[in-house]
Coordinates of C-alpha atoms and ligand atoms in Angstrom, one line a residue:
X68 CA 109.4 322.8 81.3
X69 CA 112.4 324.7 79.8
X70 CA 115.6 323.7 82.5
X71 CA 116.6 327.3 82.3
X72 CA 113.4 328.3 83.4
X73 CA 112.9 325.5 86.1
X74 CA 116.3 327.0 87.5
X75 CA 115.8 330.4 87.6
X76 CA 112.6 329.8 89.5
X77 CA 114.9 327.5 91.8
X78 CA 117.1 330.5 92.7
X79 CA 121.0 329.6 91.3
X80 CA 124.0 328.8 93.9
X81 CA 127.3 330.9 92.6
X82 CA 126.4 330.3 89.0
X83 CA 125.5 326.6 89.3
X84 CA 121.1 326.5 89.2
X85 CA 119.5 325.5 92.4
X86 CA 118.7 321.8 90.6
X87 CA 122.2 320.9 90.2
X88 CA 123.0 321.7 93.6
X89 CA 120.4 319.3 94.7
X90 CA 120.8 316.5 92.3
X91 CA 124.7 316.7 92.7
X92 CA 123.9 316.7 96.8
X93 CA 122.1 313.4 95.9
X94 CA 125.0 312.3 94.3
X95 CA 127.3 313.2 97.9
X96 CA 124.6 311.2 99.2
X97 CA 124.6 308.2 97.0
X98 CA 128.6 308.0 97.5
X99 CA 128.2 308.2 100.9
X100 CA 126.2 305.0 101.1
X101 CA 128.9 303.4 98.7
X102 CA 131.2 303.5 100.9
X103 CA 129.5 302.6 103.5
X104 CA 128.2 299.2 101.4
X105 CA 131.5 298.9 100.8
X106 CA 132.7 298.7 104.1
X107 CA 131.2 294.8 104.6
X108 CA 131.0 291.8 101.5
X109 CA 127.6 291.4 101.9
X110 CA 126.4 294.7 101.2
X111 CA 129.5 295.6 98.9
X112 CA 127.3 294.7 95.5
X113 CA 124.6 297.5 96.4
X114 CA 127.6 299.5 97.8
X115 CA 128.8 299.4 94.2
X116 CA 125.2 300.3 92.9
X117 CA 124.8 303.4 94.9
X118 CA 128.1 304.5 93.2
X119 CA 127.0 304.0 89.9
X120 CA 124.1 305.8 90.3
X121 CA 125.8 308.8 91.9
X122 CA 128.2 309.0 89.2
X123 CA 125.3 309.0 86.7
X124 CA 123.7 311.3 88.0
X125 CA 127.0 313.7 88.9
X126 CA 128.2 313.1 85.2
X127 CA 124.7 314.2 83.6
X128 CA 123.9 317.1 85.9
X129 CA 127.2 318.4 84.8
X130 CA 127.1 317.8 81.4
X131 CA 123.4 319.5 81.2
X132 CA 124.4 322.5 83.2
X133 CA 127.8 322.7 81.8
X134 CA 128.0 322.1 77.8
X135 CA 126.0 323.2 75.3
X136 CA 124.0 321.6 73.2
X137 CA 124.9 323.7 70.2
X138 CA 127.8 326.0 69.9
X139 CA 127.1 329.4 72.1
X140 CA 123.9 328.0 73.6
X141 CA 123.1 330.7 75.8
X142 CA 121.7 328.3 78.7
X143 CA 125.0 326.9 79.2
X144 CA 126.8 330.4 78.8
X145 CA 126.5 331.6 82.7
X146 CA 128.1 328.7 84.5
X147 CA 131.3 328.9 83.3
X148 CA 133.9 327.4 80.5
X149 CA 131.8 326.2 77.5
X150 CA 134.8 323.4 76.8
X151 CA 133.1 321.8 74.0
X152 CA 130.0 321.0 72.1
X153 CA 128.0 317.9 73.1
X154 CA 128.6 315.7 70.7
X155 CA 132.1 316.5 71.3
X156 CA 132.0 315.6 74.6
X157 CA 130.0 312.5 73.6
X158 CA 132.9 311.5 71.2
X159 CA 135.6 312.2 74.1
X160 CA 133.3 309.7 76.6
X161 CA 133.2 307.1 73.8
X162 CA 136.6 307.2 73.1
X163 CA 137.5 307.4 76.6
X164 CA 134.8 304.9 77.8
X165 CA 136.2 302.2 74.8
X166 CA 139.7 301.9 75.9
X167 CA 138.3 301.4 79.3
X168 CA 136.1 298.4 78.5
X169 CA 138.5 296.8 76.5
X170 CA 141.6 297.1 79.4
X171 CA 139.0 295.7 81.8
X172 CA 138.1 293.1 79.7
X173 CA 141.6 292.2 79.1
X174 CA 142.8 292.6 82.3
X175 CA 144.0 289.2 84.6
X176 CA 142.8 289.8 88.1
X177 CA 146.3 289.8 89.0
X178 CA 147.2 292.6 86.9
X179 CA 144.7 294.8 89.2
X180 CA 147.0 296.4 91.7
X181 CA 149.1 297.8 88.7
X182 CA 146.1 298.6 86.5
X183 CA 144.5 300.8 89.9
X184 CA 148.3 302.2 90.0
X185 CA 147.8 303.6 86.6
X186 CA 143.9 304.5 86.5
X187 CA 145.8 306.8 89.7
X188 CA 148.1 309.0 87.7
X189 CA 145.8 309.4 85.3
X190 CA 143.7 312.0 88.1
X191 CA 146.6 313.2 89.0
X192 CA 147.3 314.1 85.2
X193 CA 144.3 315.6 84.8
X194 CA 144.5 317.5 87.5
X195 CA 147.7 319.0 86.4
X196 CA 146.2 319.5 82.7
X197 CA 143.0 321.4 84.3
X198 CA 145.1 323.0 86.5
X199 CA 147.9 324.9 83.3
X200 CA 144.9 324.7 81.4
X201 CA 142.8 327.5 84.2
X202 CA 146.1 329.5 84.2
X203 CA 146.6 330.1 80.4
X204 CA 142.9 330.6 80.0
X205 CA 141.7 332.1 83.3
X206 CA 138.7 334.3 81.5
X207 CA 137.2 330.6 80.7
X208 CA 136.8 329.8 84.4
X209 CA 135.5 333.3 85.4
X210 CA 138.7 333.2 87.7
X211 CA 139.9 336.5 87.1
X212 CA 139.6 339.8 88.9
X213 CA 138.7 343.4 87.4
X214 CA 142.4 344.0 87.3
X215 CA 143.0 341.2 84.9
X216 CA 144.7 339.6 87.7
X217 CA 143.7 336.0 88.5
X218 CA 141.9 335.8 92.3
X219 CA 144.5 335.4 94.9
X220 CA 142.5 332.4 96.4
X221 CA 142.3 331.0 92.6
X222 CA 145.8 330.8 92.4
X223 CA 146.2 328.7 95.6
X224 CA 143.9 326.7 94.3
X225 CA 145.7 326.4 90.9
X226 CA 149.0 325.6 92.8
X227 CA 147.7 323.2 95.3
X228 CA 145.4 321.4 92.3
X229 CA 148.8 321.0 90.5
X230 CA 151.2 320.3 92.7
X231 CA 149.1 317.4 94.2
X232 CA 148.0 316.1 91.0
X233 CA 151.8 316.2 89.8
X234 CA 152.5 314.1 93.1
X235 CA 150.3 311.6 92.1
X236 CA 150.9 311.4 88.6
X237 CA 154.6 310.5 89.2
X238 CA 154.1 308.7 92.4
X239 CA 151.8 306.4 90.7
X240 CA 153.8 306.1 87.7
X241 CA 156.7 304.2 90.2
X242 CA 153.8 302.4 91.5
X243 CA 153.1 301.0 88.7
X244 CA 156.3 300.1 87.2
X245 CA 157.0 298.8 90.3
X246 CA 153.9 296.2 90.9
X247 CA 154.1 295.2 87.5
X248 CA 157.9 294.0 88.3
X249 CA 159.2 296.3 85.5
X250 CA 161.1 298.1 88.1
X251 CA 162.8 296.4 91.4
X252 CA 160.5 296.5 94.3
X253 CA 163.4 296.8 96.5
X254 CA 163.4 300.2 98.8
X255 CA 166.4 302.6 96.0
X256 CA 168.1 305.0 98.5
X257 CA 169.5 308.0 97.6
X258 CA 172.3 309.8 99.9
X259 CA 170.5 312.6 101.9
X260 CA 166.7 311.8 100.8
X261 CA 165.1 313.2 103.7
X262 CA 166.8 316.5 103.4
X263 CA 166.2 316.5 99.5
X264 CA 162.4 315.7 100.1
X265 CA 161.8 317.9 103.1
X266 CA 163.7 320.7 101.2
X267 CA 161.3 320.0 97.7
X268 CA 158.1 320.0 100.0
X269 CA 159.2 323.4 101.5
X270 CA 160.1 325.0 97.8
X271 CA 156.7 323.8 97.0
X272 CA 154.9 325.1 99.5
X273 CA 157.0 328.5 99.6
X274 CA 156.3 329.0 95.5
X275 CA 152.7 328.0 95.9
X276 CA 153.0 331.2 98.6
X277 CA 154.9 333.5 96.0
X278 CA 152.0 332.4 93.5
X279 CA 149.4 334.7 95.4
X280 CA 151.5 338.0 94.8
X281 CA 153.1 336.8 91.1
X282 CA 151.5 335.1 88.4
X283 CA 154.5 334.7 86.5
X284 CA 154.9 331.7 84.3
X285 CA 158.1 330.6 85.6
X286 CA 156.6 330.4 89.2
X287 CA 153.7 327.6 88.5
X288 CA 156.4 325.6 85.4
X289 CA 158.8 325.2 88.7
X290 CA 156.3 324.2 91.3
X291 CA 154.8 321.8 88.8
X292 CA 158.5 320.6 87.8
X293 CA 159.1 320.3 91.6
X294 CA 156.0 318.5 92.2
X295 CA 157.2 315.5 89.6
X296 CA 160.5 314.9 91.2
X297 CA 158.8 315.0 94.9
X298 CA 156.4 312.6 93.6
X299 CA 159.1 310.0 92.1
X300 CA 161.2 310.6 95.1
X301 CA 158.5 310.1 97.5
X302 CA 157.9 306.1 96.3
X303 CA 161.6 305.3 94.8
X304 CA 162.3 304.4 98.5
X305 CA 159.3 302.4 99.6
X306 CA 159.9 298.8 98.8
X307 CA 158.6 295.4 99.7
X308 CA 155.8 295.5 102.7
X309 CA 155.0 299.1 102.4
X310 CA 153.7 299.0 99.1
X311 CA 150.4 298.3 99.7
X312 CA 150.4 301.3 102.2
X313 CA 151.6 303.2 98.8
X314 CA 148.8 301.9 97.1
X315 CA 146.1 303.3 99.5
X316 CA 147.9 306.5 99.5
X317 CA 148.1 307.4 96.1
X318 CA 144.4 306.4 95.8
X319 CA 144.0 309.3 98.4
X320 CA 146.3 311.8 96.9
X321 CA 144.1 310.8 93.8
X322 CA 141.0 312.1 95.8
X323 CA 142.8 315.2 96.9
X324 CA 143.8 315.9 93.1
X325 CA 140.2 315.4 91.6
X326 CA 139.1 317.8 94.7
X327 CA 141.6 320.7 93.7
X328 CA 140.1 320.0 90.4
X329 CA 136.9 321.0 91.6
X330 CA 137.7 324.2 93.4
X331 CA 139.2 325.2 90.0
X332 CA 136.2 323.8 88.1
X333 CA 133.6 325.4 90.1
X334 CA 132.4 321.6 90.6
X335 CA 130.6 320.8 94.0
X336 CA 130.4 316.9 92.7
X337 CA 133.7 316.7 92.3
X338 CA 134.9 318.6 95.6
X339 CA 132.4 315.8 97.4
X340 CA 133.7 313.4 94.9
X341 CA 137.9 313.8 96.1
X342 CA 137.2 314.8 99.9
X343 CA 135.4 311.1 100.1
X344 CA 138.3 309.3 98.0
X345 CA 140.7 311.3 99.5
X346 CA 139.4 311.0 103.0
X347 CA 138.5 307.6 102.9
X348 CA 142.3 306.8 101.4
X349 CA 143.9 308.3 104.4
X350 CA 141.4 306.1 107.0
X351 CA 142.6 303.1 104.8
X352 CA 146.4 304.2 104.5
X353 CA 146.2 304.7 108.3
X354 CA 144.2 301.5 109.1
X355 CA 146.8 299.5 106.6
X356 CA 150.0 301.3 108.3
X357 CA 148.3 300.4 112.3
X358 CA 147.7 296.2 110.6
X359 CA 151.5 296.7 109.3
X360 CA 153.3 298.0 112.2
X361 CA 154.7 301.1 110.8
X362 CA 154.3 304.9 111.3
X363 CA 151.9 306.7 109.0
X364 CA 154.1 309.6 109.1
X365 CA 157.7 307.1 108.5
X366 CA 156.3 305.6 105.4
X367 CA 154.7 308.9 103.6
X368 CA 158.3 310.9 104.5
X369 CA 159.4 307.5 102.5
X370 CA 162.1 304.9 103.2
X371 CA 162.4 305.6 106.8
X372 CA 163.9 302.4 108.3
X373 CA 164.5 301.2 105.1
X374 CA 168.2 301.0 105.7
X375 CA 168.1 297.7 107.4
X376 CA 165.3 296.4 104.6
X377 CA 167.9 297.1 101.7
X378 CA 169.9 294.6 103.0
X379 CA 167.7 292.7 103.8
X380 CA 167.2 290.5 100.7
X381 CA 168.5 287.1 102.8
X382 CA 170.4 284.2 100.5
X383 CA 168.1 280.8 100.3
X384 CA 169.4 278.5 102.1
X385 CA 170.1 274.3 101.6
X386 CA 168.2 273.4 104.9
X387 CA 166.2 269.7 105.0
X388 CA 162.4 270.1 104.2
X389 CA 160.0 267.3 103.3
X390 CA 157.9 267.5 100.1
X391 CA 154.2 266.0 100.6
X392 CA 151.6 264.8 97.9
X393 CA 147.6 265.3 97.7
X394 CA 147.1 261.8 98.8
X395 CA 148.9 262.9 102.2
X396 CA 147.0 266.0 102.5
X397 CA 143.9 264.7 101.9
X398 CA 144.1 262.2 104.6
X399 CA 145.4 264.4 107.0
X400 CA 142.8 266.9 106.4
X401 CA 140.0 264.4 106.6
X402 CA 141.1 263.3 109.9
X403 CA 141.9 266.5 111.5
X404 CA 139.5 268.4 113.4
X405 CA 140.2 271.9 113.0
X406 CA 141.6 273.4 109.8
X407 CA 142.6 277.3 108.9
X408 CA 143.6 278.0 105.9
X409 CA 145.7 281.0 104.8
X410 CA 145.1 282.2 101.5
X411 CA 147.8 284.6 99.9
X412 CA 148.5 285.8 96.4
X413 CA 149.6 282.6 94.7
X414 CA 145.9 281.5 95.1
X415 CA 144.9 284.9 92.9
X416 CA 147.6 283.6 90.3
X417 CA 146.1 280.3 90.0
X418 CA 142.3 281.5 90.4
X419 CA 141.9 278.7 92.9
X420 CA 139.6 280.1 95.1
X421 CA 136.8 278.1 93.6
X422 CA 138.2 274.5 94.1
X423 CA 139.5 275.9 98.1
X424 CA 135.6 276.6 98.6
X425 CA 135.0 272.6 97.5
X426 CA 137.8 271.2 100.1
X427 CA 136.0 273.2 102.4
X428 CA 132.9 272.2 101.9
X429 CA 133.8 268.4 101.6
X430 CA 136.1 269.0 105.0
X431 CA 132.8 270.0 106.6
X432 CA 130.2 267.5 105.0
X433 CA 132.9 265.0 107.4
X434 CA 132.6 267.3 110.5
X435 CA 136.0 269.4 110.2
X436 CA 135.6 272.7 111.4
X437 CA 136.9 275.2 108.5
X438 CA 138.1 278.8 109.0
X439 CA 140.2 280.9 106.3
X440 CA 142.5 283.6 108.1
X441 CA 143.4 286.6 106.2
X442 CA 146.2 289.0 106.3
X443 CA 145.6 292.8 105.7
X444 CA 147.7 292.8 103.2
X445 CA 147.6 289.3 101.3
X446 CA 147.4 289.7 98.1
X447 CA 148.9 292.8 96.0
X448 CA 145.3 294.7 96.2
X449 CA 143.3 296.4 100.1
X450 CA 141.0 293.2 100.2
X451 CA 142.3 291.1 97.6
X452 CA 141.2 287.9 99.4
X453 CA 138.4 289.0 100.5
X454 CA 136.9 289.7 97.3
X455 CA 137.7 286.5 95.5
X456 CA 136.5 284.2 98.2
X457 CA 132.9 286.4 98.0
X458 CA 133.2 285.4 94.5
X459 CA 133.9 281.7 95.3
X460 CA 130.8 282.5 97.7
X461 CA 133.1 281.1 100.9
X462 CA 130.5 281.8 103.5
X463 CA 131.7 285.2 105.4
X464 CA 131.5 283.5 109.1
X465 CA 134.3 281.8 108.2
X466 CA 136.5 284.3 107.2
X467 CA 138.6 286.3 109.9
X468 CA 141.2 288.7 110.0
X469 CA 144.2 288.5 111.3
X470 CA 143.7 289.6 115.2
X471 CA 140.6 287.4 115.4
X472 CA 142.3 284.4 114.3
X473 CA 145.8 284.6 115.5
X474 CA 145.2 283.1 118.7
X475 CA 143.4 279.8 117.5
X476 CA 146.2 278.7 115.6
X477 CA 147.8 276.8 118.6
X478 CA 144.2 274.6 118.7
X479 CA 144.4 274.1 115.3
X480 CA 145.0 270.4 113.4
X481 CA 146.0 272.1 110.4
X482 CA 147.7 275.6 109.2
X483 CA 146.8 275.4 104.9
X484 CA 148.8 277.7 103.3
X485 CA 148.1 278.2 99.7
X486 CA 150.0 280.7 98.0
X487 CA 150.7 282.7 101.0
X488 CA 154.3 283.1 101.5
X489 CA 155.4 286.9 103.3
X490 CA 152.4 286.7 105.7
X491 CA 153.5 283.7 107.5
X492 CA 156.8 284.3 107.3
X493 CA 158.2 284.1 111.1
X494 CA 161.0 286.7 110.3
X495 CA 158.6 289.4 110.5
X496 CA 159.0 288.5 114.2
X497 CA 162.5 287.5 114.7
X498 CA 164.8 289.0 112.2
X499 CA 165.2 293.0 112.3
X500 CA 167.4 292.3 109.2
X501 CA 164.5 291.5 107.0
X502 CA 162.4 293.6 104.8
X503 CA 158.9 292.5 106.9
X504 CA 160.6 293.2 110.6
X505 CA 157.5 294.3 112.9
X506 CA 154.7 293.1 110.1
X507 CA 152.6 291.2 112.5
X508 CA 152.5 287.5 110.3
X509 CA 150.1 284.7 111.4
X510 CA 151.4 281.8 114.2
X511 CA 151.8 279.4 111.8
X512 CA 153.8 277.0 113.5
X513 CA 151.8 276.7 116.4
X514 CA 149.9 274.9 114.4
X515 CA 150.2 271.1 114.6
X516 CA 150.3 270.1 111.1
X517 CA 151.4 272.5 107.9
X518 CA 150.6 272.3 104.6
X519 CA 152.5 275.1 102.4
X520 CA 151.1 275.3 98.8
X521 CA 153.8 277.2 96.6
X522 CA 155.1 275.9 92.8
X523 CA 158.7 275.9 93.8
X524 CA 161.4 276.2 96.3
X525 CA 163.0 278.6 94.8
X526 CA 160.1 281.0 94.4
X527 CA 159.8 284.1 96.9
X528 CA 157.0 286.0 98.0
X529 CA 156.5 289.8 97.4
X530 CA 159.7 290.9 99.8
X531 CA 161.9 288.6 98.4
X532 CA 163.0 286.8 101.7
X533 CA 163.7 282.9 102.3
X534 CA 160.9 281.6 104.9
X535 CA 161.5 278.9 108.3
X536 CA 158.1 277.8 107.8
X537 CA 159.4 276.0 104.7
X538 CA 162.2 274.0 107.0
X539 CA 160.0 273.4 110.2
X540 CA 159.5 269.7 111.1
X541 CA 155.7 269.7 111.2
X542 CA 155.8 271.2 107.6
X543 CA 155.0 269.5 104.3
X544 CA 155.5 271.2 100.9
X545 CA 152.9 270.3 98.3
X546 CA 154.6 272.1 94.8
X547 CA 152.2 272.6 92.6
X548 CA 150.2 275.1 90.8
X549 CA 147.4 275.6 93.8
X550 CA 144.7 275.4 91.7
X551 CA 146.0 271.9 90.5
X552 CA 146.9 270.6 93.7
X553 CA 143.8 271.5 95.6
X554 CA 141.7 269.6 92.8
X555 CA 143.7 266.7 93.3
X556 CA 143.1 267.1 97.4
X557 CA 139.2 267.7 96.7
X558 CA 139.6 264.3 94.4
X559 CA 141.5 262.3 97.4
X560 CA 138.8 263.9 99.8
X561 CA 135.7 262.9 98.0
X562 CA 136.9 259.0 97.8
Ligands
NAP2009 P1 153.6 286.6 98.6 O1 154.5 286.7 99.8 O2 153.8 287.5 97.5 O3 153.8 285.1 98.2 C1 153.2 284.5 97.1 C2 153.4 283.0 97.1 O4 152.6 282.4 96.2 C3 154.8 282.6 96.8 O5 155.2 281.7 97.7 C4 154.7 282.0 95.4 O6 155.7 280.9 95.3 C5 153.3 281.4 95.4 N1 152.6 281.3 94.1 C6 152.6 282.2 93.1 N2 151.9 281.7 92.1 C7 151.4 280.5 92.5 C8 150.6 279.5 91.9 N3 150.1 279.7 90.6 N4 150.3 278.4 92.6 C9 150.8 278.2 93.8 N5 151.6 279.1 94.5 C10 151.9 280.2 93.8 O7 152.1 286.6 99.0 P2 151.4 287.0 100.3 O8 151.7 286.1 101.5 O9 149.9 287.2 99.9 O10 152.0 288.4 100.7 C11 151.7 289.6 100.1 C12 152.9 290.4 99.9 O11 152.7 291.4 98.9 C13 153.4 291.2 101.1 O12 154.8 291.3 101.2 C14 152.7 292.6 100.9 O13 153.3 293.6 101.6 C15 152.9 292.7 99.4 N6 151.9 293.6 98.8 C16 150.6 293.6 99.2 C17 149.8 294.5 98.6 C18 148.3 294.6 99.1 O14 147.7 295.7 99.1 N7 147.8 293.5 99.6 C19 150.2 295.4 97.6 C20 151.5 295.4 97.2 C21 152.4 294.5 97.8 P3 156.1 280.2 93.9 O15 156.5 281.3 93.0 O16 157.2 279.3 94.3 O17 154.9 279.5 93.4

């Protein structure tokens, strides 16, 4: 049966047919169950699936109902902007859809937090690029008025869609120069920030006001102008701990942006689409901020308390430590009892999450009870261990996070450390100094023995900061690459 047909027998829904309302509904639903399955490693893979298939479906309801198959197709012509043709469109995804593949393929795990960073201010880009491309073309997406005028509520949308989308576009940009260690990671402080940012947020808001009774072009060029700086200004601050907070937020301001987007598209999808991202970025950025010790509201205003991490950045220090080999830690693991082992980003830079899954396995064919402990933010990524221990199938009983586990380290044989550094780092507790002051880090040294898995003394973790875990008598260094020195543990463990 002709579509156009089926649709006007379905009754329409403000210009979009009665079909596409319910298969972009499905769609809602499908991404609801994504996130759900994403909300547990076991059910993450058909998490992932539900996605896909709601995005399928969103992307071809959209393209059927919205471009034409042929220039002027009068099917198409009632639901708003004809953009392009479909095989235009088709050229677009292909293009598009290319460079994707081939950055994924490329792309080292570790290079993910950055890569996310970027994918980020590309919404917000397109948000701001939909968003000038409504105003100079309002007839195209029916947003005008009799009086030529473009709808009052339009233009809220249009400055909202844009100024948010700005936000994230330059946020993200810092972002990512700044987890890709092309810029410091250290907090920058400017003289007066908070009265600078406070004052751009309130010219933002008060010319997004103005926008409703002027349509002038100098009106939206300033608030999207404005919108850049706030954006830059907004991350310049954060540094060290907080980034990962950052990173959650942007992915929610991302959400925000793609759901302006829709208002000014006329897109239900993608208003379902950026309320979830957005929503479930500020549950995350909240649940991150809550595991990190720090006010939601102090880290979005940006820098707050920063003062003391700035100088921070404590000199290493020529203190006694003792260096250990595989041989020692493979006896001592073999004889101990209990064993937790604390994962961290060196272990993503090796990829030796596959040989840690082996020592665990050969610790428990000899009766050692194995746990892994992981930090909310370990890694440089929301999850980071989490995912590549599900890859090196770890068993998920034996992964905790940190409240669980804290408590057992003062019965354990063993704290393992591989590649961890900021997450154990004791001056999260002691030293208000430091750049990770209030981050709750795991009891370590409660522990009877440790084992602290890095390449180098002189290396630092993520905030840059010199670590007593390295110096404590119970510790023993084992430099290597961690990939390397576990296999040589696994070989001393399997004699
Ligand atoms: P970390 O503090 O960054 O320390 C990484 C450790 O791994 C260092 O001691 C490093 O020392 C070692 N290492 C690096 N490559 C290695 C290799 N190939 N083999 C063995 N060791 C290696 O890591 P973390 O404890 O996981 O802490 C995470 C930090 O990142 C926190 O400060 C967190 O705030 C920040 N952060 C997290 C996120 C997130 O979302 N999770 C995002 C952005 C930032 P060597 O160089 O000497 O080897």
């Amino acid at each position: 049966m002709d579509l156009a047909l089926l649709s006007a027998a379905a009754g329409e829904h403000g210009g979009t047919p009665a079909w596409a309302m319910l298969a972009y509904l499905i769609s809602g639903v499908l991404f609801i169950l994504a996130l759900r399955g994403l909300s547990s490693p076991g059910t993450s893979r058909a998490g992932n699936r539900y996605g896909m298939i709601g995005m399928t479906i969103a992307m071809v309801t959209t393209l059927v109902t919205h471009v034409p198959m042929i220039p002027g197709d009068a099917f198409n012509s009632y639901v708003g902007p004809d953009f392009m043709t479909m095989g235009e469109i088709v050229a677009a995804i292909a293009i598009g859809g290319g460079i994707g593949w081939v950055i994924a393929k490329r792309i080292a795990m570790t290079d993910m937090p950055q890569l996310v960073a970027a994918f980020h201010s590309l919404v917000g880009l397109a948000a701001v690029l939909v968003g000038w491309a409504a105003y100079l073309n309002p007839e195209a997406f029916g947003i005008v008025g009799a009086d030529g005028a473009i709808h009052a509520v339009s233009r809220v949308e249009l400055g909202l869609g844009i100024a948010i989308g700005a936000i994230t576009f330059s946020g993200s940009v810092i972002a990512f120069l700044k987890l890709a260690g092309k810029m410091s990671g250290a907090p920058i402080l400017l003289p007066a920030r908070h009265v600078i940012n406070l004052g751009t947020l309130a010219g933002i808001i008060a010319l997004t006001a103005w926008f409703t009774q002027d349509q002038s072009l100098w009106v939206i060029a300033t608030i999207t102008v404005l919108s850049f700086l706030i954006g830059f200004l907004l991350i310049i601050p954060i540094g060290g701990a907080d980034m990962p907070v950052v990173v959650s937020m942007l992915n929610s301001y991302s959400g925000w942006a793609a759901a302006a987007m829709g208002f000014t598209l006329s897109n239900t999808a993608m208003i379902i689409t950026g309320a979830l991202v957005g929503s479930s970025g500020a549950i995350l950025s909240y649940i991150m901020c809550k595991a990190m010790n720090r006010g939601f509201l102090s880290v979005i205003a940006g820098g707050f308390g920063a003062e003391a991490a700035a100088g921070g950045g404590a000199a290493k220090e020529q203190r006694p430590w003792k260096r250990g080999s595989a041989e020692d830690a493979a006896y001592m693991l073999g004889e101990a009892e209990k064993v937790i082992i604390i994962p961290g980003y060196g272990m993503a830079v090796s990829q030796a999450q596959h040989a840690l899954r082996e020592m665990g396995d050969l610790l428990k064919a000899r009766g050692v009870e194995v746990k892994y402990a992981i930090h909310p933010v370990a890694g440089r990524m929301p999850g980071h261990m989490n995912v590549l221990l599900a890859e090196a199938n770890v068993p998920y009983d034996e992964v905790f996070e940190l409240e669980d586990i804290n408590s057992e380290f003062a019965t354990a044989d063993v704290a393992f450390i591989i590649g961890a550094n900021d997450v154990v780092n004791p001056a999260a507790k002691t030293d208000k100094s430091s750049p990770i002051y209030g981050m709750p880090v795991f009891d370590v040294d409660k522990a009877k023995q440790v084992f602290f898995i890095k390449r180098s003394m002189g290396g630092v973790g993520y905030a840059g900061v010199d670590n007593d875990v390295f110096y404590m008598d119970q510790t023993l260094m084992l430099l290597a690459d961690a990939k390397k020195m576990v296999e040589d543990i696994n070989k001393g463990l399997a004699h």
